[in-house]
Tab-separated table of C-alpha atoms and ligand atoms in Angstrom:
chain	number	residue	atom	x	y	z
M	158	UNK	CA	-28.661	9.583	-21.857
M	159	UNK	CA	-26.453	6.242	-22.135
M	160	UNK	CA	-24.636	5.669	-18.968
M	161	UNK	CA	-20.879	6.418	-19.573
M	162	UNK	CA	-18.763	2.992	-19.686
M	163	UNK	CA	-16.409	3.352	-17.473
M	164	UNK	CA	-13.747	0.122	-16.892
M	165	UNK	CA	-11.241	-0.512	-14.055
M	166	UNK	CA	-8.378	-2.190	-14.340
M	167	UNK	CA	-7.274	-4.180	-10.576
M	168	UNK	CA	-9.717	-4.694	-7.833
M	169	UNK	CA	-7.156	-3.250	-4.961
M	170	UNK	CA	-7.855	-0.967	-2.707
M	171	UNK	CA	-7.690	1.733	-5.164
M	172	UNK	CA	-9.302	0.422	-7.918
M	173	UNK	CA	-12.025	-0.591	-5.728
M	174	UNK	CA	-12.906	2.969	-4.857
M	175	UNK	CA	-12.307	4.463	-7.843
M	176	UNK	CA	-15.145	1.895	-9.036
M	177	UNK	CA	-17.295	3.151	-6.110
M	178	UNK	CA	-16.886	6.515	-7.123
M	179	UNK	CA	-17.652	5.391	-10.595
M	180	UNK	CA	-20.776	3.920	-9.556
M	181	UNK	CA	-22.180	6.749	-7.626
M	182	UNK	CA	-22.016	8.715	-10.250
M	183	UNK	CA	-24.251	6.477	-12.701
M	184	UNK	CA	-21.591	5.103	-14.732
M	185	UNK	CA	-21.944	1.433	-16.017
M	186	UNK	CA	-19.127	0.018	-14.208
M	187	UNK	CA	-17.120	-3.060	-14.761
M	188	UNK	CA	-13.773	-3.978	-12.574
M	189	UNK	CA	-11.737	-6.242	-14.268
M	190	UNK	CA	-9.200	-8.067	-11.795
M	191	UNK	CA	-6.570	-10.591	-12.589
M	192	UNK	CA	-6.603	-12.640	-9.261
M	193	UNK	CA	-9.614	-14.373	-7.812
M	194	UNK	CA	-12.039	-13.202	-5.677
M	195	UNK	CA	-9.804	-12.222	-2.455
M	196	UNK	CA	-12.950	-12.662	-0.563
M	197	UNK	CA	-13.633	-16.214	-1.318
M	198	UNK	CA	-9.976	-16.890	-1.665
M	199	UNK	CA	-7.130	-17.998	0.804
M	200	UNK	CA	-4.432	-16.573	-1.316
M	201	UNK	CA	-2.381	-13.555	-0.700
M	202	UNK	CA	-2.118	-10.485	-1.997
M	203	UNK	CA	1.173	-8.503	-3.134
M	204	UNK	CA	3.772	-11.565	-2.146
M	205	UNK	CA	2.369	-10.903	1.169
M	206	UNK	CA	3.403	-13.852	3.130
M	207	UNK	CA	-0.146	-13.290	4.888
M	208	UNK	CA	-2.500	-10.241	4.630
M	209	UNK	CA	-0.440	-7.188	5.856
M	210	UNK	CA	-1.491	-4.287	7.864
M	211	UNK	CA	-1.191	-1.220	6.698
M	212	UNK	CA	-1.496	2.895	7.970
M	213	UNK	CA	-4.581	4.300	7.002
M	214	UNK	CA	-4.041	8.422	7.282
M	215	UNK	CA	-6.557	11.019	7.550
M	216	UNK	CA	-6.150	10.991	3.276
M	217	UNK	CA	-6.943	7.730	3.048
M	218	UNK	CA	-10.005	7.965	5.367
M	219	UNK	CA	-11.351	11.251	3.767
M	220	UNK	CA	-11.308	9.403	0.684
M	221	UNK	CA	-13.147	6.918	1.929
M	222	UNK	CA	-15.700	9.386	3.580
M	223	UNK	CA	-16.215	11.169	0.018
M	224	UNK	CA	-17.163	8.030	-1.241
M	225	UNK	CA	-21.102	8.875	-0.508
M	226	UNK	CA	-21.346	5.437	1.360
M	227	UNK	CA	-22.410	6.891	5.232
M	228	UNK	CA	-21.722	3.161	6.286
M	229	UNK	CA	-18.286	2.717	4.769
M	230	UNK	CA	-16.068	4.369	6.708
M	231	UNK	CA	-17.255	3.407	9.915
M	232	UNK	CA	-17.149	-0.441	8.796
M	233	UNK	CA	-13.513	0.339	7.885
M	234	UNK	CA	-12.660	2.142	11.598
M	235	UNK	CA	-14.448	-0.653	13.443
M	236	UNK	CA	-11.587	-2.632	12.333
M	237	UNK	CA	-8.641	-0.235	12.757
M	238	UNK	CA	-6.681	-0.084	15.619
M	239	UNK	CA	-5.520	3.500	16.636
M	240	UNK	CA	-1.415	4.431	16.801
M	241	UNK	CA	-1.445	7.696	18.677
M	242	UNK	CA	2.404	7.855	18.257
M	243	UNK	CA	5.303	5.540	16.995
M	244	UNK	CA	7.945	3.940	19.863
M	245	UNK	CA	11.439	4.162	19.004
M	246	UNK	CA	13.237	1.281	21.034
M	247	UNK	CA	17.118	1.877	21.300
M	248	UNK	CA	19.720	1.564	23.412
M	249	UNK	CA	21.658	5.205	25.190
M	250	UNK	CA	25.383	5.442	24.930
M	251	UNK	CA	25.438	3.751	28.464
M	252	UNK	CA	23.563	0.514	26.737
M	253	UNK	CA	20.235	1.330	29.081
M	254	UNK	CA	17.220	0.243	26.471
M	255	UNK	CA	15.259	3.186	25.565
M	256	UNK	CA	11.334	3.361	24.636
M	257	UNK	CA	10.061	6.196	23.615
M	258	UNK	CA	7.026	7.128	22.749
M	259	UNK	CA	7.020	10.039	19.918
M	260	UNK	CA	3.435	11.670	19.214
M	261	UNK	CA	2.594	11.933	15.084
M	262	UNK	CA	0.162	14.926	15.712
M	263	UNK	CA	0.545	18.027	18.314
M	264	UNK	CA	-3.514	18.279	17.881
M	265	UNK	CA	-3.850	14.245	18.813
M	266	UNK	CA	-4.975	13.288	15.180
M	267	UNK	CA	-3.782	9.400	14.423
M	268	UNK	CA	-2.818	7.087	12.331
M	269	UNK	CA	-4.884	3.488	11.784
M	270	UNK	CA	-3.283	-0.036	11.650
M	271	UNK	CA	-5.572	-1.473	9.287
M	272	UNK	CA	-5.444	-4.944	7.407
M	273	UNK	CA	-5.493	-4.318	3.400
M	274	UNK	CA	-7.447	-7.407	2.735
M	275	UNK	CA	-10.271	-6.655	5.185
M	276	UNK	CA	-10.254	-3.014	3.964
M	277	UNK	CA	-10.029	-4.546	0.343
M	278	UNK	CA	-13.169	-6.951	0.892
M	279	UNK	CA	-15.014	-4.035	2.991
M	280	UNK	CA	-15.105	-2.082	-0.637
M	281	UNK	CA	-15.746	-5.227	-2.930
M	282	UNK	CA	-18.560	-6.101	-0.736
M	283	UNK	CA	-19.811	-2.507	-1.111
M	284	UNK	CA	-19.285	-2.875	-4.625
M	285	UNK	CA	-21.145	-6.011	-4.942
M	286	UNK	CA	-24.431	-4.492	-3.798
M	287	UNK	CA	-24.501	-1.969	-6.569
M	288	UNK	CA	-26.798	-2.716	-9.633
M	289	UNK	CA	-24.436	-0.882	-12.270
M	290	UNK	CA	-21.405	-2.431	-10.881
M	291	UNK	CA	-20.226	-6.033	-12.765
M	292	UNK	CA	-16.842	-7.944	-11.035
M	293	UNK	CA	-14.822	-10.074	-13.348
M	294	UNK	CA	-11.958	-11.853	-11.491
M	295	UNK	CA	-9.111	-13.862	-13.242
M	296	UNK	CA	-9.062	-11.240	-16.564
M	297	UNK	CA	-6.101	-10.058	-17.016
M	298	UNK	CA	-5.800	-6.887	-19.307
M	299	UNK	CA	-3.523	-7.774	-21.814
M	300	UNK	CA	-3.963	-4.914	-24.553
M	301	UNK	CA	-5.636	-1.822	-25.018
M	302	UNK	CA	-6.783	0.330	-27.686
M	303	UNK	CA	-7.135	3.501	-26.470
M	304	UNK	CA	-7.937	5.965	-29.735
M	305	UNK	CA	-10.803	2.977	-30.827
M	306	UNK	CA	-11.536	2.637	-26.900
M	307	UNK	CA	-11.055	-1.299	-27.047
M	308	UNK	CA	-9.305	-3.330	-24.764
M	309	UNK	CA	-8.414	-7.163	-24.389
M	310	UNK	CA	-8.213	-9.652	-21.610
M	311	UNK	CA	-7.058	-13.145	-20.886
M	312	UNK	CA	-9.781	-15.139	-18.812
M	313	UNK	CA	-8.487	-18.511	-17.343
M	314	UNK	CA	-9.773	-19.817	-14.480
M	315	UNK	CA	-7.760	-21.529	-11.682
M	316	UNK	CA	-9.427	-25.137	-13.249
M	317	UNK	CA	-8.358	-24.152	-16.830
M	318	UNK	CA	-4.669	-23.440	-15.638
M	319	UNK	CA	-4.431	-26.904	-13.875
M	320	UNK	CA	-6.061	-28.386	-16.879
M	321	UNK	CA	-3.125	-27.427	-19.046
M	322	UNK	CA	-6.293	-25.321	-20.939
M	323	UNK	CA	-5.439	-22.109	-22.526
M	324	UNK	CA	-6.699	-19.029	-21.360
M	325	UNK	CA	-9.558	-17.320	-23.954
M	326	UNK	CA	-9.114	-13.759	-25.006
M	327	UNK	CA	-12.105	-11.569	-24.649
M	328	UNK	CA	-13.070	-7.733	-26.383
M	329	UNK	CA	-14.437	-4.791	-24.769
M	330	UNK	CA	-15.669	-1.617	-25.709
M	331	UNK	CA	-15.090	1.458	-23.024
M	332	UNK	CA	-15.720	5.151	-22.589
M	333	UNK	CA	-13.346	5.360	-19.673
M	334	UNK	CA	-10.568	2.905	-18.120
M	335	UNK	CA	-9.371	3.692	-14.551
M	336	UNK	CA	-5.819	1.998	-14.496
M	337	UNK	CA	-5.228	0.647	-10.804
M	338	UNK	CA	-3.468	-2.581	-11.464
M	339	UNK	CA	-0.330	-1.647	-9.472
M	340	UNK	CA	3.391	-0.724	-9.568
M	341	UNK	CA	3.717	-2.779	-12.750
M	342	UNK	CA	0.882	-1.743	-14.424
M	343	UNK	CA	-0.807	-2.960	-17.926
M	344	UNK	CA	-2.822	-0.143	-18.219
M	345	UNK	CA	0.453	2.438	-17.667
M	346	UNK	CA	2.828	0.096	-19.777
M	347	UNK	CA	-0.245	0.017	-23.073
M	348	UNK	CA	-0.870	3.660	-22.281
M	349	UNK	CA	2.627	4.865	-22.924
M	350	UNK	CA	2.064	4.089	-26.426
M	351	UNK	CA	-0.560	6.687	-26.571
M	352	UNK	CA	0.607	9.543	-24.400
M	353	UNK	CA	3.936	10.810	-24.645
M	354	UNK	CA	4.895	9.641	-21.193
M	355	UNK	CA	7.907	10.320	-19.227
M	356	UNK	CA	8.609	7.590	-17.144
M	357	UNK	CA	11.357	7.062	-14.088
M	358	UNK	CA	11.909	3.866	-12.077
M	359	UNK	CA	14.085	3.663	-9.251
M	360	UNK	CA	14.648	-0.041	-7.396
M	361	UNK	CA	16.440	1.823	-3.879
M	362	UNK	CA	19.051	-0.059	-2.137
M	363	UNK	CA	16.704	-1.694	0.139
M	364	UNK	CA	15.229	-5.253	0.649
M	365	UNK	CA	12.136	-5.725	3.299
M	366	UNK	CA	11.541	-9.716	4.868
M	367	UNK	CA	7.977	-9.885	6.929
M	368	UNK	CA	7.896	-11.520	10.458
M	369	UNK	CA	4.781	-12.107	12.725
M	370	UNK	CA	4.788	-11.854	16.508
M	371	UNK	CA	1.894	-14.017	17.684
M	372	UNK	CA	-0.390	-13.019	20.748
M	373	UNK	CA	1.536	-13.391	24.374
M	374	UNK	CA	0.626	-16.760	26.521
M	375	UNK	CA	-2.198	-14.655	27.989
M	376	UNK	CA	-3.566	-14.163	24.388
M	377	UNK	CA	-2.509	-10.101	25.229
M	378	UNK	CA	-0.693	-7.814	22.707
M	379	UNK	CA	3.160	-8.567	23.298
M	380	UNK	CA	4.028	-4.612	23.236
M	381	UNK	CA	2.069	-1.196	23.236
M	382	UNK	CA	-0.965	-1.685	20.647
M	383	UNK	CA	-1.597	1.766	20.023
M	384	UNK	CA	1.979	2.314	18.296
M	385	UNK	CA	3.457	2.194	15.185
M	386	UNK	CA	7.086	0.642	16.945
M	387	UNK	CA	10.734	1.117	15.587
M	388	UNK	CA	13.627	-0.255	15.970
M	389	UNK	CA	16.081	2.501	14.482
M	390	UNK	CA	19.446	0.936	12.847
M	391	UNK	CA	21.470	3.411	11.410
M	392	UNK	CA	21.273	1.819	7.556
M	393	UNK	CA	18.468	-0.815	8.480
M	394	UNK	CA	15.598	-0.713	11.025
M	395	UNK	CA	12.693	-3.238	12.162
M	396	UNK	CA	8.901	-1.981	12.623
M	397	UNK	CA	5.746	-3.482	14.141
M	398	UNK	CA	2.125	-2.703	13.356
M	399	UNK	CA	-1.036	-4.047	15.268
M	400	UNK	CA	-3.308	-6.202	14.421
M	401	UNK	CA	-6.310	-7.114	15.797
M	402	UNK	CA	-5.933	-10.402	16.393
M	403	UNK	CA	-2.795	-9.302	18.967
M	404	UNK	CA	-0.304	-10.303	16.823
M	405	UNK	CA	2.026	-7.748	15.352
M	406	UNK	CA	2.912	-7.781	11.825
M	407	UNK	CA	6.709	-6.889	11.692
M	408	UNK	CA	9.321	-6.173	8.974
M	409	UNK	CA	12.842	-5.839	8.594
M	410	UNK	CA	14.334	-2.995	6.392
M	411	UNK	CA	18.091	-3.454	5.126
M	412	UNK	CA	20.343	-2.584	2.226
M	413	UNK	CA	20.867	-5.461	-0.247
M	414	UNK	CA	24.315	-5.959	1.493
M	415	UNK	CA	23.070	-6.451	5.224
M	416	UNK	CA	20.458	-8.779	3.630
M	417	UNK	CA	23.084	-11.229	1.784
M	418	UNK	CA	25.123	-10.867	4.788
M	419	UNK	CA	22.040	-11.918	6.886
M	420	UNK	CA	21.239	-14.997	4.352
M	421	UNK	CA	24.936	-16.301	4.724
M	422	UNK	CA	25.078	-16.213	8.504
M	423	UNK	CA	24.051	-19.021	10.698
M	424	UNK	CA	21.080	-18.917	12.922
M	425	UNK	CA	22.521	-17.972	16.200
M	426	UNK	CA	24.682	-15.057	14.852
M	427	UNK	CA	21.084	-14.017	12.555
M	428	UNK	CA	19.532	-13.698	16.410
M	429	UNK	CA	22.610	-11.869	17.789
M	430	UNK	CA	22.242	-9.113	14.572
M	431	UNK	CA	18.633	-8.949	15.923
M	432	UNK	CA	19.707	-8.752	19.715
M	433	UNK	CA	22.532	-6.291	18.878
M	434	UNK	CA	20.476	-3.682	17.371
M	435	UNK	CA	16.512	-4.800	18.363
M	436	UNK	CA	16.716	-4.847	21.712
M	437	UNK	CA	13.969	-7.391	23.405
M	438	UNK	CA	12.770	-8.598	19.883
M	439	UNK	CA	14.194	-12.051	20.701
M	440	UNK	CA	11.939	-11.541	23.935
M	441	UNK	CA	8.724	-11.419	21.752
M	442	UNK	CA	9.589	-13.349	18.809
M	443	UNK	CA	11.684	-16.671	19.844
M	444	UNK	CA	14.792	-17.058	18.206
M	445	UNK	CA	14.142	-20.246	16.231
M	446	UNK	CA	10.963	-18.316	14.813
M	447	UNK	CA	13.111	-15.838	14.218
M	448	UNK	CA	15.725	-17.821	12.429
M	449	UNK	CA	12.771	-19.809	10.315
M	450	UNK	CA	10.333	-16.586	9.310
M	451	UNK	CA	14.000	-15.064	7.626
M	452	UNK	CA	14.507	-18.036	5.815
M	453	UNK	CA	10.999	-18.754	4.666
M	454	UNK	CA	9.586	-15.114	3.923
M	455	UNK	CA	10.776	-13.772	0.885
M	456	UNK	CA	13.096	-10.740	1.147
M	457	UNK	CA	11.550	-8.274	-1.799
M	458	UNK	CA	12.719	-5.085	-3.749
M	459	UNK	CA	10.915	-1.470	-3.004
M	460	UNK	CA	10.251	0.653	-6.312
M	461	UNK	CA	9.778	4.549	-6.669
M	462	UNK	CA	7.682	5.160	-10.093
M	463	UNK	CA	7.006	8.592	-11.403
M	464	UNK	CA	5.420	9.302	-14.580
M	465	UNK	CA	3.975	11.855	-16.145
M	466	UNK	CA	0.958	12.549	-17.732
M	467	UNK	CA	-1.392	10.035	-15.652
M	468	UNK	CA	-4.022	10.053	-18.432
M	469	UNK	CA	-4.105	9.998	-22.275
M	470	UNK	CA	-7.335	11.944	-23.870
M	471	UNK	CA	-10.688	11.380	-22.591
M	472	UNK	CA	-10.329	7.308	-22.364
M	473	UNK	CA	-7.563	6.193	-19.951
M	474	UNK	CA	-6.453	7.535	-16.687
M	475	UNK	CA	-4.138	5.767	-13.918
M	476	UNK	CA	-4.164	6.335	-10.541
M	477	UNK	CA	-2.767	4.427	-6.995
M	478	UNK	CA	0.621	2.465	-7.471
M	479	UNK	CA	-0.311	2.361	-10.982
M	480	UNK	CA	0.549	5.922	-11.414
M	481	UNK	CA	2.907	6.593	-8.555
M	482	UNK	CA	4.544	3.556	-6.565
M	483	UNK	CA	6.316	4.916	-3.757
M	484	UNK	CA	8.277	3.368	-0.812
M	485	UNK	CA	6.575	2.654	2.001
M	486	UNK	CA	8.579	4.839	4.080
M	487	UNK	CA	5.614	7.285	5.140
M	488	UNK	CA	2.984	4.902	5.140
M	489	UNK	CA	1.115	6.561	2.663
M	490	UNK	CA	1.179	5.096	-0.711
M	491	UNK	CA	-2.118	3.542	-0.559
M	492	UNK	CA	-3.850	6.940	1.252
M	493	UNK	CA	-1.991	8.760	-1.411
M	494	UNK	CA	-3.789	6.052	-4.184
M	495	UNK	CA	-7.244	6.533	-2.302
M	496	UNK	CA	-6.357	10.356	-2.475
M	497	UNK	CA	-5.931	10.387	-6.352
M	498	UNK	CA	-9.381	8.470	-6.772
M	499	UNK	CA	-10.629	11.425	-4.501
M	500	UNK	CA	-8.964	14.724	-7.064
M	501	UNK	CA	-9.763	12.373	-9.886
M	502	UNK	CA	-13.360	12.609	-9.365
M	503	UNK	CA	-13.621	15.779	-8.402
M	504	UNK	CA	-12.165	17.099	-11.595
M	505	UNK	CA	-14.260	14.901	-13.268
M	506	UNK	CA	-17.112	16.685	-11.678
M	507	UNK	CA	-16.007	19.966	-12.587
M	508	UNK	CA	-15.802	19.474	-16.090
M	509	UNK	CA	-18.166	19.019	-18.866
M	510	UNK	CA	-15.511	16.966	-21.097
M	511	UNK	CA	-13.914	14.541	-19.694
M	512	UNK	CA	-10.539	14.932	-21.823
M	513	UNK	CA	-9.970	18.429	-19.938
M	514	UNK	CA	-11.016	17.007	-16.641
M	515	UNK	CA	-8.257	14.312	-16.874
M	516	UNK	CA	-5.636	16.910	-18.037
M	517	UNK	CA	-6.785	18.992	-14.954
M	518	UNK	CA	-6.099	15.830	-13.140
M	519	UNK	CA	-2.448	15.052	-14.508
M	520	UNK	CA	-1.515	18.833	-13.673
M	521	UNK	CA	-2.375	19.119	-10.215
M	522	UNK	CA	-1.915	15.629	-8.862
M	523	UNK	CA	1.603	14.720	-10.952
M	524	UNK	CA	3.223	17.118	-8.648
M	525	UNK	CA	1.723	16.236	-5.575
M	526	UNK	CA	2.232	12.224	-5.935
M	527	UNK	CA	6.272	13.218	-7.017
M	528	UNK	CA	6.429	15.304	-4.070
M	529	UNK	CA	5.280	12.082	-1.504
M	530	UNK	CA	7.526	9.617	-3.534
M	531	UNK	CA	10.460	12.290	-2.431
M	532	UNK	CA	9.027	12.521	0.755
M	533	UNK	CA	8.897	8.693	1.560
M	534	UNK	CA	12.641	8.623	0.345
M	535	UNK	CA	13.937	11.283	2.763
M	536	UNK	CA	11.535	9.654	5.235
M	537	UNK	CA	13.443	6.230	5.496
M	538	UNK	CA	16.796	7.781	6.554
M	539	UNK	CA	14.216	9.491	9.511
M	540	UNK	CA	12.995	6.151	10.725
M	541	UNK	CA	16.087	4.288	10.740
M	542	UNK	CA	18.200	6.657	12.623
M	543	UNK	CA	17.365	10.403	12.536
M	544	UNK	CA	14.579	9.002	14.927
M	545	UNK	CA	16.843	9.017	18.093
M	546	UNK	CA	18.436	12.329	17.449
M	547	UNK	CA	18.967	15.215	19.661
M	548	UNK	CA	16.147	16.993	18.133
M	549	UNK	CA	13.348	14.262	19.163
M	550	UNK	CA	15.078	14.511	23.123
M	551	UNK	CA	14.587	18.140	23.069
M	552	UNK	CA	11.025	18.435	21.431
M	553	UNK	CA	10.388	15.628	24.013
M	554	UNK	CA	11.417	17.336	26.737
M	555	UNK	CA	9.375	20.880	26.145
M	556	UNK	CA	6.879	18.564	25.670
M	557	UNK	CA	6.645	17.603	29.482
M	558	UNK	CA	7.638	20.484	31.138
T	1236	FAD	P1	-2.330	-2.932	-5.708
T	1236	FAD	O1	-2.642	-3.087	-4.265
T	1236	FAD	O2	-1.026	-3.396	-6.234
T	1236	FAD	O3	-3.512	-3.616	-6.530
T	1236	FAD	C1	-3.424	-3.744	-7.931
T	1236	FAD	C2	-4.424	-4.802	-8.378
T	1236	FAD	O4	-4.373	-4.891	-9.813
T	1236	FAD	C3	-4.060	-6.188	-7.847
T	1236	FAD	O5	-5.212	-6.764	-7.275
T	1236	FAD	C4	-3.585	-6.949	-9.083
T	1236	FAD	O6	-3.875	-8.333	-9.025
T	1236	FAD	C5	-4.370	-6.258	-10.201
T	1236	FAD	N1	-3.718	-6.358	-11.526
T	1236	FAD	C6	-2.380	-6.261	-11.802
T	1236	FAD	N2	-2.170	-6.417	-13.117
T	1236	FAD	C7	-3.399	-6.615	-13.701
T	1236	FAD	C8	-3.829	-6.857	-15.041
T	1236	FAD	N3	-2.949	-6.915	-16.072
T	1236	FAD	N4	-5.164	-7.020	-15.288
T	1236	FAD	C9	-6.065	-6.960	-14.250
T	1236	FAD	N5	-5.701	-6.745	-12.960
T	1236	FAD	C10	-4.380	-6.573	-12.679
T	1236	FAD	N6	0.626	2.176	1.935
T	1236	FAD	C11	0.021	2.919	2.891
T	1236	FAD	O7	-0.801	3.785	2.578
T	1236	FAD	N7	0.314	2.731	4.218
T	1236	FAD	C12	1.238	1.810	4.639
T	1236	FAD	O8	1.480	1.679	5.847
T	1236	FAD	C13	1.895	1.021	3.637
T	1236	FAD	N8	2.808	0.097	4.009
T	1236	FAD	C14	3.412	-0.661	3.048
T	1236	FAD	C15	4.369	-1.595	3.428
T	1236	FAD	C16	5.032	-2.351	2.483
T	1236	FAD	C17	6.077	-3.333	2.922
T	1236	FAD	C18	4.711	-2.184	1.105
T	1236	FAD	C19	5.423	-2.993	0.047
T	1236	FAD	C20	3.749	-1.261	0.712
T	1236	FAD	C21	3.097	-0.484	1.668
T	1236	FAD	N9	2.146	0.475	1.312
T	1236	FAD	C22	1.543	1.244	2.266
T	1236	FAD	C23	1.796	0.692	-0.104
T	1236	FAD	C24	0.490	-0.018	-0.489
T	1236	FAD	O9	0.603	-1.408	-0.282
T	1236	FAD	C25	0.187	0.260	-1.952
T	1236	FAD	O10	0.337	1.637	-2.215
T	1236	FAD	C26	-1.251	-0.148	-2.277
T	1236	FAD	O11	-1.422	-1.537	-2.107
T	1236	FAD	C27	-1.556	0.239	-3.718
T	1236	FAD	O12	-2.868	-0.103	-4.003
T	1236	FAD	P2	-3.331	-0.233	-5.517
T	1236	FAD	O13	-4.778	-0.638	-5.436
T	1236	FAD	O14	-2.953	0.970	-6.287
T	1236	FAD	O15	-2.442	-1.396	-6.134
């Protein structure tokens, strides 16, 4: 029998599983990625000022695991740096600063700081070993067919673009394309022609900035390494993951408001916001790096996508931010996207056509990836101030005596 062509749109994390899945099944698989190879290149991801950390969850991890790669998963956790609990830092009504540490699991399971690029180049490697696999960076899909199963791209390389040459447009045939090219996906936006799609977009009143806090003097971790830290606000809040270099990758969380209040104000009342309602930041991060990393990073927008169906027929199917981009509020919109690739090939497996696996796929996982967007919305208004509450003192409490 001819091995089923299946196509992937984006080489992310989720795209680069769902081609691993693809692979191990026998498919002839071909990943078609916009950007260059991340692993030979020195640009950025995302508008990631530089590779960001992320929390890989027990779904992201069990995703991995059903990938039927024995090696895989424990390349990824050699790099991951357990966070037991998250630290809430705050001041008390009598100004004392308060740090404490809040377990995610009463049966000690954990969350992993983990950097998406290393995760990202961990699968493409994996990828790159496998005969029936084929990696095209710099396509772009720019059209799609998906009743005559075609689908175009635009190929320019990054010596063509600074030659002032045009890109070339290419034609493929497909049995199958995965759509995991992100929050504004092609494959979603050329597949909504096709499927009679609801759609919902939601920009929330909420801008994020990125800050790094290097390694002490004594080339140590700064604060606790083995938690997920934050720095409640009421309407805004700052976080810190590990990484395992001992730097912390940080980020600040604000309505649009706080932000253009933020940009306005000078650089000494920008560190007094940050002493005000951070306490110590300004002890780990220096105040002119402070001042600089909120002037230079960008300050970016957080979507909430639902849609529904997540597949059109037997040929197209979308999956990761692609079909659901949610905030990052839970820390589990990639786990959610590794997750999908997980239930998508599962139903795949359980059905001889592929149209009704992909059906069985929008019906059970639609729900599910609607119910974590609404999840990671409630969840922000947790981390920013329900955090501190009453609640957390008393569930504290009963937990040491
Ligand atoms: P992406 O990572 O967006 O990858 C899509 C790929 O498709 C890209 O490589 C892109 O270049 C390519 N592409 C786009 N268009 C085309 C095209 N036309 N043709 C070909 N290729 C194309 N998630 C967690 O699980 N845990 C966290 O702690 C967490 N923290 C986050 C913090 C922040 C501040 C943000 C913004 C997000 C966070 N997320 C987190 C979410 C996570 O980053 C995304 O869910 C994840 O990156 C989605 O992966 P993906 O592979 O679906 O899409």
């Amino acid at each position: 029998m001819t091995p089923r062509k299946t196509v992937v749109i984006g080489a992310g994390p989720v795209g680069a599983l769902a081609a691993l899945y693809a692979a191990n099944r026998g498919d002839d698989v071909a990943v078609y990625e916009l950007r260059s190879d991340l692993r030979e290149s020195t640009t950025t991801p995302l508008n990631f000022t530089k590779s960001i950390n992320l929390a890989l969850s027990q779904r992201g991890i069990e995703a991995i695991l059903a990938a039927g790669h024995p090696l895989l998963l424990d390349t990824v956790l050699q790099e991951t740096i357990p966070m037991a609990a998250r630290m809430v830092h705050y001041r008390n009504a009598l100004g004392k600063v308060i740090e404490d540490s809040q377990q995610y699991d009463v049966h000690g399971r954990f969350q992993r700081a983990v950097d998406r690029g290393l995760l990202n180049r961990v699968l493409l490697d994996e990828l790159a070993k496998m005969d029936n696999v084929k990696l095209f960076f710099q396509h772009k899909l720019t059209g799609a067919d998906f009743r005559r199963k075609k689908a175009w791209f635009e190929v320019q390389s990054d010596r063509d673009a600074v030659a002032g040459r045009r890109a070339q447009e290419i034609e493929i045939d497909f049995d199958l394309v995965i759509g995991a090219d992100g929050a504004h996906s092609s494959t979603r936006y050329h597949m909504m022609k096709y499927a009679l799609m609801d759609y919902q977009q939601e920009y929330i009143d909420c801008l994020w900035c990125e800050f790094s806090m290097t390694p002490s003097t004594t080339d140590d971790y700064r604060i606790s390494p083995n938690h997920l830290h934050i720095w409640p606000g009421g309407s805004f809040m700052f976080i810190a993951l590990p990484n395992l270099d001992k730097s912390f990758t940080c980020t600040l969380f604000a309505p649009v408001a706080t932000f253009t209040d933020l940009e306005k104000a000078s650089d000494s009342d920008l560190v007094h916001f940050f002493d005000k309602h951070f306490p110590n930041v300004t002890d780990h991060i220096d105040s002119a790096s402070l001042s600089a990393q909120f002037r230079r990073n960008p300050h970016l927008p957080l979507i909430n996508i639902k849609c529904s169906p997540h597949h059109f027929s037997d040929s197209a199917v979308i999956v990761g931010d692609a079909a659901n981009a949610i905030v990052p509020f839970y820390g589990q919109g990639m786990n959610a996207g590794l997750e999908s690739v997980r239930i998508l090939f599962e139903a795949l497996d359980n059905h001889e056509s592929p149209a009704e696996a992909l059906a069985a796929y929008t019906k059970t996982r639609t729900k599910d990836t609607h119910a974590i967007a609404d999840l990671a919305l409630v969840n922000y208004k947790e981390m920013r101030s329900s955090v501190t509450s009453r609640f957390y003192k008393l569930r504290k409490y009963i937990e040491e005596t």
